[in-house]
């Protein structure tokens, strides 16, 4: 048994009427956050803009950004930066201009900035080298260009810095959300980047090869390491063919005790199976123990302490991180979207929860599901919070 059970709790601010032609038919992205005045908020992107409401108030949601084709949003609390990817352009807004905590702060809010030209494929926010970084990717002729920005401290922090060191602060720093960190280019398609901790990045590639690239970067040198992952030798030719046709999804760090030193291996996850490998990408266990089959296709995976969760349209499974064994299954109806801490731009620690950014300290993810209205068609699209319920 898992040390916790899962439950899906309806989010009052995440209930949409889709029975009318003007009703939204989908939620494209979700991010929870807490304002400096203590209000627990939730932002949801959709085709015609961004709506923000108070997490637990059903009628509090308002359309605060009229912007077309929103596909991803994220929030950086330290700087108050709210990032929006819409129509393949990446914008950043001061949260005070969207949901002001006071009239004075609304008037002082920084103007929005466009961080990119068109053709941004996706972006991610994560922690690396003690910094908060934003990585966004644009399509190039022979591959993808990775643009890496470092988040600047918020206006309040910069004001404190100016008090101590006015002579080294440039005039327009107060208006900046980010500064350049580095950039690099890789061949082929890139679909995601995973901030795994220990200053290790994994780039999720398209099908083919191993599906991942283990990557390291620095501000001064840019890309310092990028190797295909995992590495399967000729003794595992059939497995290599299986990996080459699988859809890469995620990588987890798995702590292992050995010789008094804490060691790590990686669980490399695809849509139908996972592999335990060492830091060099080679199988870390006998082949029969190194492969875990999910028993079907999954859409998303996330870690939570010593366990990881697998999301499919019909169920959510909890598995032990060190063995891959199923410890609990939560049946669901058709899940139309899943958003975890990595999607929301929240810092992903060992717990990987959204508790620091949302109302409940046990909130792990958000799921969207339709609820039938009557025999004539769908009526509601409901956002749920996936929470842990500790066993007593």
C-alpha positions as YAML, in Angstrom:
chain: A
units: angstrom
residues:
- id: 1
  name: UNK
  ca: [0.00, 0.00, 0.00]
- id: 2
  name: UNK
  ca: [1.07, 3.57, -0.65]
- id: 3
  name: UNK
  ca: [1.51, 5.79, 2.44]
- id: 4
  name: UNK
  ca: [-1.20, 8.01, 0.95]
- id: 5
  name: UNK
  ca: [-4.30, 7.76, -1.20]
- id: 6
  name: UNK
  ca: [-5.36, 10.01, -4.05]
- id: 7
  name: UNK
  ca: [-8.57, 11.96, -4.44]
- id: 8
  name: UNK
  ca: [-9.90, 14.31, -7.11]
- id: 9
  name: UNK
  ca: [-11.45, 17.48, -5.66]
- id: 10
  name: UNK
  ca: [-13.45, 19.91, -7.87]
- id: 11
  name: UNK
  ca: [-11.93, 23.39, -8.11]
- id: 12
  name: UNK
  ca: [-14.80, 25.91, -7.69]
- id: 13
  name: UNK
  ca: [-13.14, 28.49, -9.93]
- id: 14
  name: UNK
  ca: [-12.52, 25.88, -12.64]
- id: 15
  name: UNK
  ca: [-16.05, 25.09, -13.75]
- id: 16
  name: UNK
  ca: [-16.92, 25.97, -17.37]
- id: 17
  name: UNK
  ca: [-20.27, 25.82, -19.15]
- id: 18
  name: UNK
  ca: [-19.60, 24.37, -22.62]
- id: 19
  name: UNK
  ca: [-23.22, 23.73, -23.57]
- id: 20
  name: UNK
  ca: [-23.54, 27.06, -25.43]
- id: 21
  name: UNK
  ca: [-21.74, 28.11, -28.64]
- id: 22
  name: UNK
  ca: [-19.89, 30.81, -26.72]
- id: 23
  name: UNK
  ca: [-18.76, 28.38, -24.03]
- id: 24
  name: UNK
  ca: [-15.09, 27.43, -23.93]
- id: 25
  name: UNK
  ca: [-14.44, 23.87, -25.08]
- id: 26
  name: UNK
  ca: [-11.06, 23.34, -23.49]
- id: 27
  name: UNK
  ca: [-8.49, 24.54, -20.98]
- id: 28
  name: UNK
  ca: [-5.03, 24.78, -22.52]
- id: 29
  name: UNK
  ca: [-2.97, 25.50, -19.40]
- id: 30
  name: UNK
  ca: [-3.27, 26.04, -15.64]
- id: 31
  name: UNK
  ca: [-1.11, 27.73, -13.00]
- id: 32
  name: UNK
  ca: [-1.91, 28.32, -9.29]
- id: 33
  name: UNK
  ca: [-0.28, 31.14, -7.35]
- id: 34
  name: UNK
  ca: [-0.59, 33.17, -4.16]
- id: 35
  name: UNK
  ca: [-0.64, 36.96, -4.25]
- id: 36
  name: UNK
  ca: [1.34, 39.00, -1.75]
- id: 37
  name: UNK
  ca: [-1.91, 39.93, -0.02]
- id: 38
  name: UNK
  ca: [-2.50, 36.22, 0.69]
- id: 39
  name: UNK
  ca: [-5.17, 35.44, -1.90]
- id: 40
  name: UNK
  ca: [-4.89, 31.97, -3.42]
- id: 41
  name: UNK
  ca: [-5.47, 32.33, -7.16]
- id: 42
  name: UNK
  ca: [-5.67, 30.13, -10.22]
- id: 43
  name: UNK
  ca: [-5.05, 31.17, -13.82]
- id: 44
  name: UNK
  ca: [-6.36, 29.21, -16.81]
- id: 45
  name: UNK
  ca: [-5.41, 29.74, -20.42]
- id: 46
  name: UNK
  ca: [-7.82, 29.11, -23.27]
- id: 47
  name: UNK
  ca: [-8.28, 29.99, -26.91]
- id: 48
  name: UNK
  ca: [-9.31, 33.63, -26.41]
- id: 49
  name: UNK
  ca: [-7.30, 34.65, -23.37]
- id: 50
  name: UNK
  ca: [-6.32, 34.08, -19.74]
- id: 51
  name: UNK
  ca: [-8.88, 33.86, -16.94]
- id: 52
  name: UNK
  ca: [-7.92, 34.29, -13.29]
- id: 53
  name: UNK
  ca: [-10.06, 33.57, -10.25]
- id: 54
  name: UNK
  ca: [-9.84, 32.94, -6.53]
- id: 55
  name: UNK
  ca: [-9.12, 29.24, -6.10]
- id: 56
  name: UNK
  ca: [-12.12, 28.37, -3.94]
- id: 57
  name: UNK
  ca: [-14.69, 30.91, -5.20]
- id: 58
  name: UNK
  ca: [-16.92, 29.70, -8.01]
- id: 59
  name: UNK
  ca: [-17.93, 33.09, -9.42]
- id: 60
  name: UNK
  ca: [-14.61, 34.88, -9.07]
- id: 61
  name: UNK
  ca: [-13.10, 34.02, -12.46]
- id: 62
  name: UNK
  ca: [-12.48, 36.94, -14.84]
- id: 63
  name: UNK
  ca: [-10.96, 37.24, -18.31]
- id: 64
  name: UNK
  ca: [-7.92, 39.43, -17.56]
- id: 65
  name: UNK
  ca: [-5.99, 39.04, -20.83]
- id: 66
  name: UNK
  ca: [-7.68, 39.22, -24.22]
- id: 67
  name: UNK
  ca: [-5.05, 37.41, -26.25]
- id: 68
  name: UNK
  ca: [-5.59, 34.72, -28.86]
- id: 69
  name: UNK
  ca: [-4.54, 31.06, -28.81]
- id: 70
  name: UNK
  ca: [-2.96, 30.79, -25.36]
- id: 71
  name: UNK
  ca: [-1.10, 27.48, -25.04]
- id: 72
  name: UNK
  ca: [1.06, 27.87, -21.91]
- id: 73
  name: UNK
  ca: [1.32, 30.12, -18.85]
- id: 74
  name: UNK
  ca: [3.69, 30.23, -15.87]
- id: 75
  name: UNK
  ca: [4.30, 32.47, -12.86]
- id: 76
  name: UNK
  ca: [7.55, 33.41, -11.10]
- id: 77
  name: UNK
  ca: [6.66, 34.62, -7.58]
- id: 78
  name: UNK
  ca: [9.99, 36.30, -6.76]
- id: 79
  name: UNK
  ca: [9.76, 38.70, -9.69]
- id: 80
  name: UNK
  ca: [5.99, 38.85, -10.15]
- id: 81
  name: UNK
  ca: [6.47, 37.80, -13.77]
- id: 82
  name: UNK
  ca: [3.51, 36.11, -15.47]
- id: 83
  name: UNK
  ca: [4.55, 34.43, -18.74]
- id: 84
  name: UNK
  ca: [2.13, 33.74, -21.57]
- id: 85
  name: UNK
  ca: [2.75, 31.84, -24.80]
- id: 86
  name: UNK
  ca: [0.09, 32.84, -27.34]
- id: 87
  name: UNK
  ca: [0.11, 32.54, -31.11]
- id: 88
  name: UNK
  ca: [3.72, 31.34, -30.78]
- id: 89
  name: UNK
  ca: [4.83, 34.61, -29.18]
- id: 90
  name: UNK
  ca: [6.17, 34.71, -25.62]
- id: 91
  name: UNK
  ca: [5.05, 37.63, -23.46]
- id: 92
  name: UNK
  ca: [5.69, 38.56, -19.83]
- id: 93
  name: UNK
  ca: [3.29, 40.64, -17.72]
- id: 94
  name: UNK
  ca: [3.59, 42.15, -14.27]
- id: 95
  name: UNK
  ca: [1.10, 40.25, -12.11]
- id: 96
  name: UNK
  ca: [0.11, 43.58, -10.51]
- id: 97
  name: UNK
  ca: [-1.23, 44.73, -13.88]
- id: 98
  name: UNK
  ca: [-3.49, 41.67, -14.07]
- id: 99
  name: UNK
  ca: [-4.57, 41.11, -10.46]
- id: 100
  name: UNK
  ca: [-3.50, 44.20, -8.46]
- id: 101
  name: UNK
  ca: [-3.04, 43.96, -4.71]
- id: 102
  name: UNK
  ca: [-3.38, 47.76, -4.38]
- id: 103
  name: UNK
  ca: [-4.08, 50.77, -6.58]
- id: 104
  name: UNK
  ca: [-0.56, 52.06, -5.96]
- id: 105
  name: UNK
  ca: [1.04, 48.82, -7.13]
- id: 106
  name: UNK
  ca: [-1.24, 48.66, -10.14]
- id: 107
  name: UNK
  ca: [-0.09, 52.13, -11.22]
- id: 108
  name: UNK
  ca: [3.56, 51.15, -10.71]
- id: 109
  name: UNK
  ca: [3.25, 47.86, -12.60]
- id: 110
  name: UNK
  ca: [5.80, 47.30, -15.33]
- id: 111
  name: UNK
  ca: [4.61, 47.24, -18.92]
- id: 112
  name: UNK
  ca: [4.40, 43.93, -20.68]
- id: 113
  name: UNK
  ca: [7.44, 42.72, -22.63]
- id: 114
  name: UNK
  ca: [7.68, 40.49, -25.65]
- id: 115
  name: UNK
  ca: [10.50, 38.05, -25.02]
- id: 116
  name: UNK
  ca: [10.57, 36.60, -28.51]
- id: 117
  name: UNK
  ca: [9.69, 37.08, -32.11]
- id: 118
  name: UNK
  ca: [7.18, 34.65, -33.57]
- id: 119
  name: UNK
  ca: [7.63, 30.89, -33.91]
- id: 120
  name: UNK
  ca: [8.19, 29.93, -30.25]
- id: 121
  name: UNK
  ca: [7.41, 26.23, -29.94]
- id: 122
  name: UNK
  ca: [7.29, 26.00, -26.13]
- id: 123
  name: UNK
  ca: [8.87, 27.27, -22.92]
- id: 124
  name: UNK
  ca: [9.69, 26.03, -19.42]
- id: 125
  name: UNK
  ca: [10.59, 27.61, -16.07]
- id: 126
  name: UNK
  ca: [12.91, 25.79, -13.67]
- id: 127
  name: UNK
  ca: [15.71, 25.97, -11.13]
- id: 128
  name: UNK
  ca: [19.30, 25.50, -12.33]
- id: 129
  name: UNK
  ca: [22.64, 26.51, -10.84]
- id: 130
  name: UNK
  ca: [20.85, 28.35, -8.04]
- id: 131
  name: UNK
  ca: [18.94, 30.50, -10.53]
- id: 132
  name: UNK
  ca: [15.41, 30.66, -11.87]
- id: 133
  name: UNK
  ca: [15.69, 30.15, -15.62]
- id: 134
  name: UNK
  ca: [13.23, 30.47, -18.47]
- id: 135
  name: UNK
  ca: [14.00, 28.33, -21.51]
- id: 136
  name: UNK
  ca: [12.09, 28.94, -24.71]
- id: 137
  name: UNK
  ca: [12.65, 27.17, -28.01]
- id: 138
  name: UNK
  ca: [12.32, 28.43, -31.57]
- id: 139
  name: UNK
  ca: [12.39, 26.35, -34.72]
- id: 140
  name: UNK
  ca: [15.46, 26.71, -36.93]
- id: 141
  name: UNK
  ca: [16.17, 25.30, -40.37]
- id: 142
  name: UNK
  ca: [18.08, 22.22, -39.18]
- id: 143
  name: UNK
  ca: [17.04, 22.01, -35.55]
- id: 144
  name: UNK
  ca: [15.96, 24.03, -32.52]
- id: 145
  name: UNK
  ca: [17.42, 27.11, -30.88]
- id: 146
  name: UNK
  ca: [17.26, 27.21, -27.07]
- id: 147
  name: UNK
  ca: [17.07, 30.72, -25.59]
- id: 148
  name: UNK
  ca: [17.81, 30.82, -21.85]
- id: 149
  name: UNK
  ca: [16.91, 33.80, -19.66]
- id: 150
  name: UNK
  ca: [17.61, 34.38, -15.97]
- id: 151
  name: UNK
  ca: [14.81, 35.85, -13.86]
- id: 152
  name: UNK
  ca: [15.65, 39.18, -12.23]
- id: 153
  name: UNK
  ca: [14.56, 39.91, -8.66]
- id: 154
  name: UNK
  ca: [11.29, 41.77, -8.18]
- id: 155
  name: UNK
  ca: [11.05, 45.56, -7.84]
- id: 156
  name: UNK
  ca: [11.03, 45.41, -4.05]
- id: 157
  name: UNK
  ca: [14.24, 43.40, -3.93]
- id: 158
  name: UNK
  ca: [15.90, 45.69, -6.49]
- id: 159
  name: UNK
  ca: [14.91, 48.73, -4.42]
- id: 160
  name: UNK
  ca: [16.73, 47.21, -1.43]
- id: 161
  name: UNK
  ca: [19.77, 46.55, -3.62]
- id: 162
  name: UNK
  ca: [19.79, 50.16, -4.82]
- id: 163
  name: UNK
  ca: [19.86, 51.37, -1.22]
- id: 164
  name: UNK
  ca: [23.11, 49.46, -0.71]
- id: 165
  name: UNK
  ca: [24.71, 49.81, -4.14]
- id: 166
  name: UNK
  ca: [23.21, 52.63, -6.17]
- id: 167
  name: UNK
  ca: [26.44, 53.18, -8.04]
- id: 168
  name: UNK
  ca: [26.41, 49.74, -9.69]
- id: 169
  name: UNK
  ca: [22.75, 49.62, -10.72]
- id: 170
  name: UNK
  ca: [21.92, 50.53, -14.30]
- id: 171
  name: UNK
  ca: [19.10, 53.00, -14.89]
- id: 172
  name: UNK
  ca: [16.55, 50.72, -16.54]
- id: 173
  name: UNK
  ca: [17.11, 47.59, -14.43]
- id: 174
  name: UNK
  ca: [13.88, 48.19, -12.51]
- id: 175
  name: UNK
  ca: [11.88, 47.62, -15.68]
- id: 176
  name: UNK
  ca: [13.55, 44.34, -16.59]
- id: 177
  name: UNK
  ca: [12.01, 40.95, -15.85]
- id: 178
  name: UNK
  ca: [14.91, 38.87, -17.22]
- id: 179
  name: UNK
  ca: [18.48, 39.08, -18.40]
- id: 180
  name: UNK
  ca: [20.19, 36.82, -20.96]
- id: 181
  name: UNK
  ca: [21.80, 33.69, -19.53]
- id: 182
  name: UNK
  ca: [22.89, 31.71, -22.61]
- id: 183
  name: UNK
  ca: [21.65, 30.17, -25.84]
- id: 184
  name: UNK
  ca: [22.48, 27.05, -27.85]
- id: 185
  name: UNK
  ca: [21.27, 25.06, -30.82]
- id: 186
  name: UNK
  ca: [20.60, 21.34, -31.21]
- id: 187
  name: UNK
  ca: [19.74, 19.34, -34.34]
- id: 188
  name: UNK
  ca: [16.36, 17.67, -34.73]
- id: 189
  name: UNK
  ca: [13.13, 18.24, -32.83]
- id: 190
  name: UNK
  ca: [12.89, 19.10, -29.13]
- id: 191
  name: UNK
  ca: [9.57, 18.80, -27.29]
- id: 192
  name: UNK
  ca: [10.40, 19.63, -23.68]
- id: 193
  name: UNK
  ca: [13.14, 20.19, -21.12]
- id: 194
  name: UNK
  ca: [13.28, 18.60, -17.65]
- id: 195
  name: UNK
  ca: [14.96, 20.41, -14.74]
- id: 196
  name: UNK
  ca: [15.98, 17.38, -12.70]
- id: 197
  name: UNK
  ca: [18.12, 18.97, -10.01]
- id: 198
  name: UNK
  ca: [21.85, 18.50, -9.33]
- id: 199
  name: UNK
  ca: [22.38, 20.86, -12.28]
- id: 200
  name: UNK
  ca: [21.26, 18.21, -14.75]
- id: 201
  name: UNK
  ca: [18.89, 18.90, -17.63]
- id: 202
  name: UNK
  ca: [17.19, 16.38, -19.87]
- id: 203
  name: UNK
  ca: [15.91, 17.51, -23.25]
- id: 204
  name: UNK
  ca: [12.95, 15.49, -24.52]
- id: 205
  name: UNK
  ca: [13.39, 14.83, -28.23]
- id: 206
  name: UNK
  ca: [11.12, 13.36, -30.85]
- id: 207
  name: UNK
  ca: [10.85, 9.61, -31.39]
- id: 208
  name: UNK
  ca: [14.05, 7.98, -32.56]
- id: 209
  name: UNK
  ca: [17.36, 7.30, -30.85]
- id: 210
  name: UNK
  ca: [16.87, 7.22, -27.10]
- id: 211
  name: UNK
  ca: [14.40, 10.07, -27.04]
- id: 212
  name: UNK
  ca: [16.37, 12.16, -24.53]
- id: 213
  name: UNK
  ca: [19.58, 14.18, -24.33]
- id: 214
  name: UNK
  ca: [21.38, 14.62, -21.01]
- id: 215
  name: UNK
  ca: [22.50, 18.24, -21.06]
- id: 216
  name: UNK
  ca: [24.56, 20.72, -19.07]
- id: 217
  name: UNK
  ca: [24.91, 24.47, -19.71]
- id: 218
  name: UNK
  ca: [26.77, 27.45, -18.27]
- id: 219
  name: UNK
  ca: [26.23, 31.18, -18.63]
- id: 220
  name: UNK
  ca: [29.69, 31.71, -20.13]
- id: 221
  name: UNK
  ca: [30.16, 28.65, -22.33]
- id: 222
  name: UNK
  ca: [26.59, 27.83, -23.29]
- id: 223
  name: UNK
  ca: [26.13, 24.15, -24.06]
- id: 224
  name: UNK
  ca: [28.87, 22.11, -22.34]
- id: 225
  name: UNK
  ca: [27.36, 18.62, -22.60]
- id: 226
  name: UNK
  ca: [24.63, 17.01, -24.68]
- id: 227
  name: UNK
  ca: [24.62, 13.23, -25.07]
- id: 228
  name: UNK
  ca: [21.95, 10.84, -26.32]
- id: 229
  name: UNK
  ca: [20.21, 9.00, -23.50]
- id: 230
  name: UNK
  ca: [19.89, 6.12, -22.73]
- id: 231
  name: UNK
  ca: [22.87, 4.21, -24.18]
- id: 232
  name: UNK
  ca: [22.05, 0.64, -25.23]
- id: 233
  name: UNK
  ca: [24.85, -1.58, -26.57]
- id: 234
  name: UNK
  ca: [24.64, -4.33, -29.19]
- id: 235
  name: UNK
  ca: [23.62, -6.88, -26.54]
- id: 236
  name: UNK
  ca: [20.30, -5.05, -26.26]
- id: 237
  name: UNK
  ca: [19.52, -4.57, -29.95]
- id: 238
  name: UNK
  ca: [15.84, -5.51, -29.67]
- id: 239
  name: UNK
  ca: [15.35, -3.20, -26.72]
- id: 240
  name: UNK
  ca: [17.05, -0.39, -28.64]
- id: 241
  name: UNK
  ca: [14.57, -0.86, -31.50]
- id: 242
  name: UNK
  ca: [11.69, -0.74, -29.01]
- id: 243
  name: UNK
  ca: [13.05, 2.47, -27.48]
- id: 244
  name: UNK
  ca: [13.52, 4.06, -30.92]
- id: 245
  name: UNK
  ca: [9.79, 3.77, -31.71]
- id: 246
  name: UNK
  ca: [8.52, 4.76, -28.25]
- id: 247
  name: UNK
  ca: [7.32, 8.23, -27.23]
- id: 248
  name: UNK
  ca: [9.68, 9.78, -24.63]
- id: 249
  name: UNK
  ca: [7.86, 11.44, -21.71]
- id: 250
  name: UNK
  ca: [9.92, 12.00, -18.55]
- id: 251
  name: UNK
  ca: [13.02, 11.15, -16.50]
- id: 252
  name: UNK
  ca: [13.14, 10.66, -12.72]
- id: 253
  name: UNK
  ca: [16.10, 10.55, -10.36]
- id: 254
  name: UNK
  ca: [16.06, 7.40, -8.20]
- id: 255
  name: UNK
  ca: [18.24, 7.43, -5.05]
- id: 256
  name: UNK
  ca: [20.01, 4.16, -4.24]
- id: 257
  name: UNK
  ca: [22.11, 3.33, -1.18]
- id: 258
  name: UNK
  ca: [25.50, 1.76, -1.78]
- id: 259
  name: UNK
  ca: [28.84, 1.56, 0.04]
- id: 260
  name: UNK
  ca: [27.72, 4.22, 2.48]
- id: 261
  name: UNK
  ca: [27.42, 6.74, -0.35]
- id: 262
  name: UNK
  ca: [24.13, 7.96, -1.70]
- id: 263
  name: UNK
  ca: [24.01, 7.11, -5.39]
- id: 264
  name: UNK
  ca: [21.50, 7.82, -8.10]
- id: 265
  name: UNK
  ca: [20.11, 6.06, -11.10]
- id: 266
  name: UNK
  ca: [17.56, 7.34, -13.57]
- id: 267
  name: UNK
  ca: [14.14, 6.00, -14.50]
- id: 268
  name: UNK
  ca: [13.71, 6.91, -18.17]
- id: 269
  name: UNK
  ca: [10.01, 6.86, -19.04]
- id: 270
  name: UNK
  ca: [8.18, 6.34, -22.33]
- id: 271
  name: UNK
  ca: [4.49, 6.00, -23.17]
- id: 272
  name: UNK
  ca: [4.37, 2.22, -22.62]
- id: 273
  name: UNK
  ca: [7.39, 1.35, -20.44]
- id: 274
  name: UNK
  ca: [10.30, 2.65, -18.38]
- id: 275
  name: UNK
  ca: [14.00, 1.78, -18.04]
- id: 276
  name: UNK
  ca: [16.33, 1.96, -15.04]
- id: 277
  name: UNK
  ca: [19.73, 3.27, -16.18]
- id: 278
  name: UNK
  ca: [22.87, 4.61, -14.50]
- id: 279
  name: UNK
  ca: [24.26, 8.13, -14.81]
- id: 280
  name: UNK
  ca: [25.95, 7.14, -18.08]
- id: 281
  name: UNK
  ca: [22.68, 5.92, -19.59]
- id: 282
  name: UNK
  ca: [23.49, 2.18, -19.43]
- id: 283
  name: UNK
  ca: [21.07, -0.33, -17.92]
- id: 284
  name: UNK
  ca: [21.67, -0.30, -14.17]
- id: 285
  name: UNK
  ca: [19.93, -3.61, -13.46]
- id: 286
  name: UNK
  ca: [19.63, -7.01, -15.15]
- id: 287
  name: UNK
  ca: [17.54, -6.53, -18.27]
- id: 288
  name: UNK
  ca: [14.49, -8.30, -16.78]
- id: 289
  name: UNK
  ca: [14.50, -5.97, -13.76]
- id: 290
  name: UNK
  ca: [15.50, -2.83, -15.67]
- id: 291
  name: UNK
  ca: [12.34, -2.74, -17.83]
- id: 292
  name: UNK
  ca: [8.91, -1.87, -16.43]
- id: 293
  name: UNK
  ca: [5.86, -2.18, -18.67]
- id: 294
  name: UNK
  ca: [2.92, 0.04, -17.76]
- id: 295
  name: UNK
  ca: [0.32, -2.39, -19.10]
- id: 296
  name: UNK
  ca: [-0.99, 0.18, -21.56]
- id: 297
  name: UNK
  ca: [-0.23, 3.63, -22.92]
- id: 298
  name: UNK
  ca: [0.09, 6.63, -20.58]
- id: 299
  name: UNK
  ca: [-0.01, 10.35, -21.40]
- id: 300
  name: UNK
  ca: [1.86, 11.98, -18.50]
- id: 301
  name: UNK
  ca: [4.08, 11.02, -15.58]
- id: 302
  name: UNK
  ca: [5.22, 12.88, -12.47]
- id: 303
  name: UNK
  ca: [7.18, 12.01, -9.34]
- id: 304
  name: UNK
  ca: [6.03, 12.39, -5.75]
- id: 305
  name: UNK
  ca: [8.53, 11.52, -3.03]
- id: 306
  name: UNK
  ca: [9.35, 7.81, -3.28]
- id: 307
  name: UNK
  ca: [6.59, 7.23, -5.83]
- id: 308
  name: UNK
  ca: [5.62, 8.32, -9.31]
- id: 309
  name: UNK
  ca: [2.23, 8.82, -10.90]
- id: 310
  name: UNK
  ca: [1.09, 7.75, -14.37]
- id: 311
  name: UNK
  ca: [-1.86, 9.44, -16.07]
- id: 312
  name: UNK
  ca: [-3.96, 7.84, -18.78]
- id: 313
  name: UNK
  ca: [-7.44, 8.77, -19.97]
- id: 314
  name: UNK
  ca: [-9.05, 6.17, -17.70]
- id: 315
  name: UNK
  ca: [-6.91, 5.97, -14.56]
- id: 316
  name: UNK
  ca: [-4.11, 7.38, -12.42]
- id: 317
  name: UNK
  ca: [-1.59, 4.84, -11.11]
- id: 318
  name: UNK
  ca: [0.80, 5.21, -8.18]
- id: 319
  name: UNK
  ca: [4.01, 3.18, -8.51]
- id: 320
  name: UNK
  ca: [7.03, 2.78, -6.25]
- id: 321
  name: UNK
  ca: [9.96, 4.75, -7.64]
- id: 322
  name: UNK
  ca: [12.60, 2.14, -6.79]
- id: 323
  name: UNK
  ca: [10.75, -0.95, -8.05]
- id: 324
  name: UNK
  ca: [8.10, 0.33, -10.46]
- id: 325
  name: UNK
  ca: [5.43, -1.79, -8.78]
- id: 326
  name: UNK
  ca: [1.83, -0.53, -8.71]
- id: 327
  name: UNK
  ca: [0.70, 0.37, -5.20]
- id: 328
  name: UNK
  ca: [-2.64, 2.03, -6.00]
- id: 329
  name: UNK
  ca: [-4.90, 2.83, -8.95]
- id: 330
  name: UNK
  ca: [-7.46, 5.64, -9.06]
- id: 331
  name: UNK
  ca: [-10.09, 5.04, -11.79]
- id: 332
  name: UNK
  ca: [-11.25, 8.17, -13.62]
- id: 333
  name: UNK
  ca: [-13.50, 9.19, -16.46]
- id: 334
  name: UNK
  ca: [-11.99, 10.70, -19.61]
- id: 335
  name: UNK
  ca: [-9.16, 13.03, -18.58]
- id: 336
  name: UNK
  ca: [-8.71, 15.80, -21.14]
- id: 337
  name: UNK
  ca: [-5.72, 17.57, -19.63]
- id: 338
  name: UNK
  ca: [-3.16, 17.17, -16.86]
- id: 339
  name: UNK
  ca: [-0.97, 19.95, -15.44]
- id: 340
  name: UNK
  ca: [1.80, 19.21, -12.93]
- id: 341
  name: UNK
  ca: [4.31, 21.38, -11.08]
- id: 342
  name: UNK
  ca: [6.66, 21.34, -14.08]
- id: 343
  name: UNK
  ca: [3.90, 22.70, -16.33]
- id: 344
  name: UNK
  ca: [3.03, 25.46, -13.90]
- id: 345
  name: UNK
  ca: [6.57, 26.76, -13.47]
- id: 346
  name: UNK
  ca: [6.63, 25.72, -9.80]
- id: 347
  name: UNK
  ca: [9.87, 24.58, -8.26]
- id: 348
  name: UNK
  ca: [9.98, 20.79, -8.35]
- id: 349
  name: UNK
  ca: [11.54, 19.33, -5.22]
- id: 350
  name: UNK
  ca: [11.46, 15.79, -3.92]
- id: 351
  name: UNK
  ca: [7.76, 16.13, -3.14]
- id: 352
  name: UNK
  ca: [7.01, 17.58, -6.57]
- id: 353
  name: UNK
  ca: [3.78, 19.07, -5.27]
- id: 354
  name: UNK
  ca: [2.04, 22.35, -5.94]
- id: 355
  name: UNK
  ca: [1.42, 22.95, -2.25]
- id: 356
  name: UNK
  ca: [3.65, 26.01, -2.00]
- id: 357
  name: UNK
  ca: [1.71, 27.68, -4.80]
- id: 358
  name: UNK
  ca: [-1.83, 26.52, -4.19]
- id: 359
  name: UNK
  ca: [-4.43, 26.32, -1.47]
- id: 360
  name: UNK
  ca: [-3.84, 22.74, -0.32]
- id: 361
  name: UNK
  ca: [-0.40, 21.56, 0.82]
- id: 362
  name: UNK
  ca: [-1.24, 18.13, -0.63]
- id: 363
  name: UNK
  ca: [-2.15, 19.28, -4.14]
- id: 364
  name: UNK
  ca: [-0.13, 17.41, -6.79]
- id: 365
  name: UNK
  ca: [-1.69, 18.28, -10.14]
- id: 366
  name: UNK
  ca: [-4.77, 19.52, -11.98]
- id: 367
  name: UNK
  ca: [-6.96, 17.42, -14.27]
- id: 368
  name: UNK
  ca: [-9.74, 18.56, -16.60]
- id: 369
  name: UNK
  ca: [-12.74, 16.30, -17.23]
- id: 370
  name: UNK
  ca: [-16.08, 16.76, -18.99]
- id: 371
  name: UNK
  ca: [-19.38, 16.25, -17.24]
- id: 372
  name: UNK
  ca: [-22.42, 15.38, -19.35]
- id: 373
  name: UNK
  ca: [-25.24, 17.88, -19.26]
- id: 374
  name: UNK
  ca: [-28.08, 15.86, -20.83]
- id: 375
  name: UNK
  ca: [-28.77, 13.59, -23.77]
- id: 376
  name: UNK
  ca: [-28.22, 16.45, -26.24]
- id: 377
  name: UNK
  ca: [-24.52, 16.87, -25.55]
- id: 378
  name: UNK
  ca: [-21.85, 17.94, -23.05]
- id: 379
  name: UNK
  ca: [-22.66, 20.48, -20.41]
- id: 380
  name: UNK
  ca: [-19.66, 21.22, -18.19]
- id: 381
  name: UNK
  ca: [-15.89, 21.14, -18.24]
- id: 382
  name: UNK
  ca: [-14.63, 20.76, -14.67]
- id: 383
  name: UNK
  ca: [-11.11, 21.31, -13.38]
- id: 384
  name: UNK
  ca: [-10.11, 18.99, -10.52]
- id: 385
  name: UNK
  ca: [-7.25, 19.14, -8.07]
- id: 386
  name: UNK
  ca: [-5.44, 15.83, -7.57]
- id: 387
  name: UNK
  ca: [-4.63, 15.67, -3.87]
- id: 388
  name: UNK
  ca: [-3.03, 13.22, -1.49]
- id: 389
  name: UNK
  ca: [-5.09, 12.09, 1.46]
- id: 390
  name: UNK
  ca: [-2.74, 10.95, 4.16]
- id: 391
  name: UNK
  ca: [-3.59, 7.60, 5.73]
- id: 392
  name: UNK
  ca: [-3.89, 7.78, 9.51]
...
